[in-house]
Each structure stands twice: as C-alpha cells, then as structure tokens.
Short mmCIF file of C-alpha atoms (C1' of nucleotides) in Angstrom, two decimals:
data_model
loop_
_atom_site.label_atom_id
_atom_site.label_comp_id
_atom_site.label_asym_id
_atom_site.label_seq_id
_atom_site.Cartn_x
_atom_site.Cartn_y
_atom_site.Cartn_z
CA UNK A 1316 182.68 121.75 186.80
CA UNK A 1317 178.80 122.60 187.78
CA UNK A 1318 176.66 120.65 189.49
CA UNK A 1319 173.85 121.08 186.40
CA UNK A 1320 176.59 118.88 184.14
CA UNK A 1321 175.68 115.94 185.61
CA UNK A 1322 172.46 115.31 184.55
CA UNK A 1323 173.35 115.45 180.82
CA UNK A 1324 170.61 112.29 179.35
CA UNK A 1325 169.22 112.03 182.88
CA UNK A 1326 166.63 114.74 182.26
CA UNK A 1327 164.60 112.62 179.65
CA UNK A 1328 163.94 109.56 182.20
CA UNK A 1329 163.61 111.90 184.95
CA UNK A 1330 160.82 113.61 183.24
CA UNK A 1331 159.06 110.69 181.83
CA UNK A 1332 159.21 109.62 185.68
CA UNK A 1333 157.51 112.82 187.07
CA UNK A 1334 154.73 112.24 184.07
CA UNK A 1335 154.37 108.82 185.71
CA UNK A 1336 154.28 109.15 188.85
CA UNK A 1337 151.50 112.41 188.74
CA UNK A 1338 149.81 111.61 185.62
CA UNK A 1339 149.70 115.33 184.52
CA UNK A 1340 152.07 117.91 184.68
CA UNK A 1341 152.60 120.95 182.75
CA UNK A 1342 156.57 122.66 182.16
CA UNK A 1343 156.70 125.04 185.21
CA UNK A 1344 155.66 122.54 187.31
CA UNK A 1345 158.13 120.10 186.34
CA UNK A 1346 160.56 122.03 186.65
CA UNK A 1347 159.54 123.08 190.50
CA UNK A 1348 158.74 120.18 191.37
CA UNK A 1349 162.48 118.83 190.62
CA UNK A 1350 163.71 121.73 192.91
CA UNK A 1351 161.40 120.90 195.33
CA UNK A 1352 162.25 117.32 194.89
CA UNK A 1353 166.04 117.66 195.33
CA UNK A 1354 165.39 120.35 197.72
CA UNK A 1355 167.11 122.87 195.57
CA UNK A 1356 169.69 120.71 193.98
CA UNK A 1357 168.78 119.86 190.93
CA UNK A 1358 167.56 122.70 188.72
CA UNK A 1359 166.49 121.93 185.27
CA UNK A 1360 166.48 124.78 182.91
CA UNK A 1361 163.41 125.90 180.95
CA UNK A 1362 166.27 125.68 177.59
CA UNK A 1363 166.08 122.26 178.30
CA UNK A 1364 162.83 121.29 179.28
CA UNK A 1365 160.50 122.96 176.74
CA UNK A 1366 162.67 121.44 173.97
CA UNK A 1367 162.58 117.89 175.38
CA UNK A 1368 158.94 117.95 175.91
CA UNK A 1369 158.31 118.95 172.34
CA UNK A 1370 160.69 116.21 171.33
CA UNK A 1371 158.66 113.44 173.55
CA UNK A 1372 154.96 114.77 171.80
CA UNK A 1373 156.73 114.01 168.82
CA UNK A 1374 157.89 110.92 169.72
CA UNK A 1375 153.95 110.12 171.12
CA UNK A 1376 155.77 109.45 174.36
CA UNK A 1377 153.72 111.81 175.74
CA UNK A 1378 150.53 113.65 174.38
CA UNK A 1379 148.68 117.60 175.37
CA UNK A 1380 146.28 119.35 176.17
CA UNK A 1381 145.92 123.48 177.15
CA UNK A 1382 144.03 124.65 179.73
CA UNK A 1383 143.38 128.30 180.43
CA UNK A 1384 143.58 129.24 184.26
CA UNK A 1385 143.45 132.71 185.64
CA UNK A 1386 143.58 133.99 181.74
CA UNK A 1387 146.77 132.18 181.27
CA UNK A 1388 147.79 128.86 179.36
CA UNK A 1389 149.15 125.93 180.86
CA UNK A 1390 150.13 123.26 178.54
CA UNK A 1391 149.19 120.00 179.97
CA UNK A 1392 151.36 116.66 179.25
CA UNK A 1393 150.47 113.19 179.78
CA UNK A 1394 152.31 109.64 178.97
CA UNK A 1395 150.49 107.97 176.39
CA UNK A 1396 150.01 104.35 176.30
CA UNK A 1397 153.03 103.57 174.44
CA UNK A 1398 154.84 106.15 176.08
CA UNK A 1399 153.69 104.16 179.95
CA UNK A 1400 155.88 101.53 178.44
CA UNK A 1401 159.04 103.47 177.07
CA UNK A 1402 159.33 105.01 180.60
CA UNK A 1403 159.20 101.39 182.20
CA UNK A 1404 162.17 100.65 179.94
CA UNK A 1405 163.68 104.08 180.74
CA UNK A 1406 163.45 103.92 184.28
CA UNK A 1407 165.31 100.10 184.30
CA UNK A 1408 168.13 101.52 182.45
CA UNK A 1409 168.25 105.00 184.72
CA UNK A 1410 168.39 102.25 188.03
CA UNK A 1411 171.41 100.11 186.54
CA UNK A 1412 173.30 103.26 185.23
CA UNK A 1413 172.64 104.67 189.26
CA UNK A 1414 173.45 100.98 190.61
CA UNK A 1415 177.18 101.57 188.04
CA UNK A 1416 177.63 104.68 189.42
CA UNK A 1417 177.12 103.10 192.89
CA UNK A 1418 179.25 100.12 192.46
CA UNK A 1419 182.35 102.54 191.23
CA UNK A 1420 182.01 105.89 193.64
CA UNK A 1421 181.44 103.50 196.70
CA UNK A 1422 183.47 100.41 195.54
CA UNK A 1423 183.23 98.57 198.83
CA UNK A 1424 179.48 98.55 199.22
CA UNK A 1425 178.15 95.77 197.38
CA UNK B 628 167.77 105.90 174.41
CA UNK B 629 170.92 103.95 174.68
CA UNK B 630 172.09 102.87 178.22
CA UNK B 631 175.69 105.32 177.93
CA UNK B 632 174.22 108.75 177.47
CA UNK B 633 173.17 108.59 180.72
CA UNK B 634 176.50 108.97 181.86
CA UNK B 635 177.67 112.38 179.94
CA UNK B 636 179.20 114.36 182.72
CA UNK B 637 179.88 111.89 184.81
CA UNK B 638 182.83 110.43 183.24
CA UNK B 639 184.94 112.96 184.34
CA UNK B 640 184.34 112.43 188.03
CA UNK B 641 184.46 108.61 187.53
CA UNK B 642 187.72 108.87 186.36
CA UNK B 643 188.97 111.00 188.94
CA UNK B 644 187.27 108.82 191.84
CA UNK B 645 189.38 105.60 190.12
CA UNK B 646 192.68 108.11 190.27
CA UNK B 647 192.09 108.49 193.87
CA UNK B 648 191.32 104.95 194.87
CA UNK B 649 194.11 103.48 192.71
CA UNK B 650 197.04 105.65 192.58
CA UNK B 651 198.41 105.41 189.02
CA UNK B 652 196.57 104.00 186.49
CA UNK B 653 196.90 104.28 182.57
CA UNK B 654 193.75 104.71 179.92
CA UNK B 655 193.24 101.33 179.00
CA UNK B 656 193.15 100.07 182.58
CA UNK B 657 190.64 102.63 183.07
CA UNK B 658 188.45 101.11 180.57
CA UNK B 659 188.86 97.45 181.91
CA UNK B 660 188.10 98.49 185.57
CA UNK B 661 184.83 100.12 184.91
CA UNK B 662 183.56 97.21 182.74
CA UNK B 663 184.77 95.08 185.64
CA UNK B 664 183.33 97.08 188.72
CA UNK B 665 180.17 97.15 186.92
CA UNK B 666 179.63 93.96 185.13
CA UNK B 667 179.67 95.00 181.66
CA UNK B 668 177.56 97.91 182.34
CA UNK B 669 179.50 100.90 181.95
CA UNK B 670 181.53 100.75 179.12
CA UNK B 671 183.43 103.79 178.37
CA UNK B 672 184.96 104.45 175.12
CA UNK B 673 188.46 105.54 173.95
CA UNK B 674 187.10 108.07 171.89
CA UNK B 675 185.94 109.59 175.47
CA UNK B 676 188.70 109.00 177.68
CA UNK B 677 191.22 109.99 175.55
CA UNK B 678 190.39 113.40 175.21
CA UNK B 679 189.08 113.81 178.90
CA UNK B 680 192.99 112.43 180.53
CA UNK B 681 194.17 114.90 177.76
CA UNK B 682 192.27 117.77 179.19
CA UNK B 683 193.22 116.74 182.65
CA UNK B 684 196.49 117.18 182.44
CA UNK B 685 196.49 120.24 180.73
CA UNK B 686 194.23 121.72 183.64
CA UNK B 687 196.49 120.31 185.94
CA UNK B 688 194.49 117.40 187.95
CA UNK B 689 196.69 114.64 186.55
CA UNK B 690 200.17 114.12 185.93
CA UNK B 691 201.63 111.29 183.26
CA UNK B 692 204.39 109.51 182.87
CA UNK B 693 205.35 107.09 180.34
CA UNK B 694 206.61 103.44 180.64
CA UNK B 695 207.55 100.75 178.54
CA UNK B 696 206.47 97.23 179.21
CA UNK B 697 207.15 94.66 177.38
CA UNK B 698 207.82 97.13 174.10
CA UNK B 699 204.71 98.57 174.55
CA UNK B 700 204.34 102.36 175.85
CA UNK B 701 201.92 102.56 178.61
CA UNK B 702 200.80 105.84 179.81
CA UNK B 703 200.20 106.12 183.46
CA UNK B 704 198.09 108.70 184.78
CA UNK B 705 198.15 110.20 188.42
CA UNK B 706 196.26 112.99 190.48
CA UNK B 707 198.10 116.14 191.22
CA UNK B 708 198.05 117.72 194.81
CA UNK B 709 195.56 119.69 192.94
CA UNK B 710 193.99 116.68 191.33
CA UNK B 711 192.94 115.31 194.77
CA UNK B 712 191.59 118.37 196.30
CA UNK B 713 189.15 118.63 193.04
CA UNK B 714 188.63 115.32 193.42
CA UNK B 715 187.21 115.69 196.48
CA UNK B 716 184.97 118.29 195.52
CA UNK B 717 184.22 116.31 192.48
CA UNK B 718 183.15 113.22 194.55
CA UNK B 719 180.30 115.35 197.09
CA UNK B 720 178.92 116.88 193.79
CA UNK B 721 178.97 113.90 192.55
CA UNK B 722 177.14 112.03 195.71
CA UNK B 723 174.76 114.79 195.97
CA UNK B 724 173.47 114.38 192.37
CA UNK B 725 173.12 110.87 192.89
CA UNK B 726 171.15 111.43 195.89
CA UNK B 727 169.03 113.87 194.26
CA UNK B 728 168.33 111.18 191.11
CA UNK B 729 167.36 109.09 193.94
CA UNK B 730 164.64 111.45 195.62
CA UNK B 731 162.96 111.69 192.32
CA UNK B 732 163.15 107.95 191.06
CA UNK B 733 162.32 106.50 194.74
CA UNK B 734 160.47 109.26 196.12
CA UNK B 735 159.27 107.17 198.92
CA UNK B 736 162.38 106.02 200.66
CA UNK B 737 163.93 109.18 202.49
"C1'" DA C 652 198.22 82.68 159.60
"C1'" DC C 653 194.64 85.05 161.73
"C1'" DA C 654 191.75 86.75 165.37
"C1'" DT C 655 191.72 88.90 169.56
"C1'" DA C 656 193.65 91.61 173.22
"C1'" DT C 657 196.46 95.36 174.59
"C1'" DA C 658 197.57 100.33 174.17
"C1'" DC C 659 197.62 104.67 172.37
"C1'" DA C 660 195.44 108.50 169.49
"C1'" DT C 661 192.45 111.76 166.56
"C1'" DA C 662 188.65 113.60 163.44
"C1'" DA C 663 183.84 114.03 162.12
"C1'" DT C 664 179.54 113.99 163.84
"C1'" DC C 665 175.58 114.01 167.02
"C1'" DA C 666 172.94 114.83 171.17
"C1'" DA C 667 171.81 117.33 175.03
"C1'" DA C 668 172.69 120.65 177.62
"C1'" DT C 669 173.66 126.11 178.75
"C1'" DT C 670 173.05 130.86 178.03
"C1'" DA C 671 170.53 134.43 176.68
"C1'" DG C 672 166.91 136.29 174.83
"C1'" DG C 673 161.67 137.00 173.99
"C1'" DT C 674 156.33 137.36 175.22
"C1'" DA C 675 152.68 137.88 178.56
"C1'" DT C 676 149.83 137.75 182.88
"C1'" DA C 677 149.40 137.76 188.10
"C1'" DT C 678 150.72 139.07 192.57
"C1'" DG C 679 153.05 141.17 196.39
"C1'" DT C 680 155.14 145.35 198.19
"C1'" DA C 681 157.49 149.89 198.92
"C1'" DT D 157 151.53 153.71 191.20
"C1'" DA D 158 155.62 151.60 190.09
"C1'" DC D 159 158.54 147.77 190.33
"C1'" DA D 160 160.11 143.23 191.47
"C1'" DT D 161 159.02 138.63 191.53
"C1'" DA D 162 156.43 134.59 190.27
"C1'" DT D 163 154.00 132.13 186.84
"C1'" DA D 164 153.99 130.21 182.11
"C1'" DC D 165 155.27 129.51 177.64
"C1'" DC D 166 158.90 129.64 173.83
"C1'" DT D 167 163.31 129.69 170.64
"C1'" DA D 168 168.15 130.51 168.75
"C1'" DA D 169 173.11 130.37 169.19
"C1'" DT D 170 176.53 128.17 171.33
"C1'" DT D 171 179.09 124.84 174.13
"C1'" DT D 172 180.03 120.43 175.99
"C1'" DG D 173 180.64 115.76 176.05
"C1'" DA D 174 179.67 112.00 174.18
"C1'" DT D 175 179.61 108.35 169.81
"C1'" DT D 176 181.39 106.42 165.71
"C1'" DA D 177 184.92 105.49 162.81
"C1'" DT D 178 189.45 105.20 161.83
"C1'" DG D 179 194.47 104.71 162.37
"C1'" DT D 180 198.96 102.82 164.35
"C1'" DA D 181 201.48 99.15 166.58
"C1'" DT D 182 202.73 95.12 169.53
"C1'" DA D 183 201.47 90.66 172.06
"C1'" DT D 184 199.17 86.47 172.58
"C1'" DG D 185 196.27 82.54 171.79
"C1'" DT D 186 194.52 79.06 168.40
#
DNA sequence: ACATATACATAATCAAATTAGGTATATGTA
DNA sequence: TACATATACCTAATTTGATTATGTATATGT
C-alpha cells in the first residue's frame, strides 16, 4: 500500500481549503504548496489535480482567470460565492471524518 | 460530496488497526465497532468489507476461522505474524497522513 | 405474523485516483 | 552550446476502492 492511497476524496476539500485560505491559486502552485505543506508528504499528482479543478469550474465552485507572466500562462482559480459556502460544508465533514479516524487509530484518546 | 468517500483507502488500515487492538474479530463486528467508536459517523458497508477481509487473507495479513454460534456461522478474522508487522507499517502511514491533513486544514497549530 | 437484527456474500456500477504521455517556456549548469 | 530541471498546462487509459443493490439464512422482539 502507498502513502498517495490515502487521500482518495480528500483532495477535493483539501483544495477547496487552499482556494480559501489564499484566495488565488493557480495548479502548480497547489500542488507545491501541499508538498511544502506536508513537508514532502503529501504529493498530489497533476492527473488528479487538473481534472478536479476543471470539475469544480464546472460545478461554479470555483471560477478563472489567465494571466500571462514571463510569456507563460498561469490559470488563476478562485472560490466563488457559492463555492465560499460548499467549502464551509466541506471542510465540517473533512474535520468529523479526521475526528473518526482519530477516535478509531487512537481509541483511548477521547 | 457524501461524508464516506472521504474514507477510500483508509478502510483497509482501519480494519487492520481494529485486528490489532482486538485480537479476533469477525465482519459484522467490524461494522458495529466503527459505528460505535465513532458515533454513527463512520459507517462502513458490507459491500466494502467483504471484499477487503477477502483480499486479506489471500495476501496473507489475516487468517479465518469459522464458528458456529447459536446455528449461525460466524467468521472470525485474525492478523498473521505477517498481518501485524504490516500493520504496523500501515498504522505510521496512516498517522503521518493524518498529520499531514492536519497541517493543511489547521495550518496554524504546529 | 412481521419487522428488525445478525451474519455472510457477490455483481454491477461509479468515482477518484494513478500512470503515462503530450506541449511549451525559463533557468541553471557542465 | 547542450542538457537537465523547474515551471505550467493538459488528457487518455487504466486501476482501485468504494457504493448500491441484491441474495441467502437464522434469531429475536413486538
């Protein structure tokens, strides 16, 4: 089993977190500043995050914007209004799945 | 976004982490002790476990045997020698994911 | 008698990743 | 100059790990 199997659904909330918390963040940065984050740990693959964001635009969880810098695109994305709201709901449900996970890998803890 | 794909990949180490802590335990106890640790949160379905104790034992990390109580068959599940040593692998990958979920969800607390 | 709980199982389907490939520019270095 | 690495986007095929639905059968509570 890899490490990278865990996070299977987690990457969605995770994301919409990031959005939140910086306002505006484009793929590659996501994705570093995960590792950076996690200090390594937790790499997200571009596979999974360019799908996902295209997915949330979609959804108008989140909406874009390019910007050209140094003759090269960055794709800009930022939470929409409605999407502010889906992440507050995501981010309750990401803190009592982590609380589960708590209560049954360190059973004594309470 | 449903609360239980959150937890695809994790099942497996949840599963092995309740082997460890309880010995012998058969499917349907599995089930029950989840909903109980976590209050109704987790729920994990037979069409899940099933399969996963099934591919544990063909890998090797549990071992079954089956009783009957009460004219019902129970199958009890328990980790091999090299269950527990993948367990134990299992559980730090598991701890250091959840650790990682929590630098980027509460970045401030270290 | 009927619903609910216990106890196992599998098949079809869906969702969310991985893996592997592609394009293109910028920068550091041998 | 050539080459590797970093930046920055993307997609297609495949795999994995769930859900949903269904089936079998016994036990227990109302």
């Amino acid at each position: 089993m890899n490490k990278s199997t865990l996070y299977k659904g987690c990457l969605e909330p995770i994301v919409m977190r990031l959005l939140k918390d910086n306002g505006r963040m484009y793929g590659y940065q996501i994705t570093q500043m995960v590792k950076e984050l996690t200090k390594g740990e937790l790499q997200i693959t571009e596979g999974a995050l360019y799908p996902l964001l295209h997915k949330l635009e979609e959804q108008g969880v989140v909406e874009t914007e390019i910007e050209n810098i140094g003759n090269r695109n960055r794709k800009y994305y930022t939470l929409t209004k409605s999407g502010k709201k889906q992440t507050a709901v995501a981010m309750d449900e990401l803190k009592m799945f982590m609380q589960s996970l708590n209560l049954i890998v360190n059973p004594k803890m309470v």
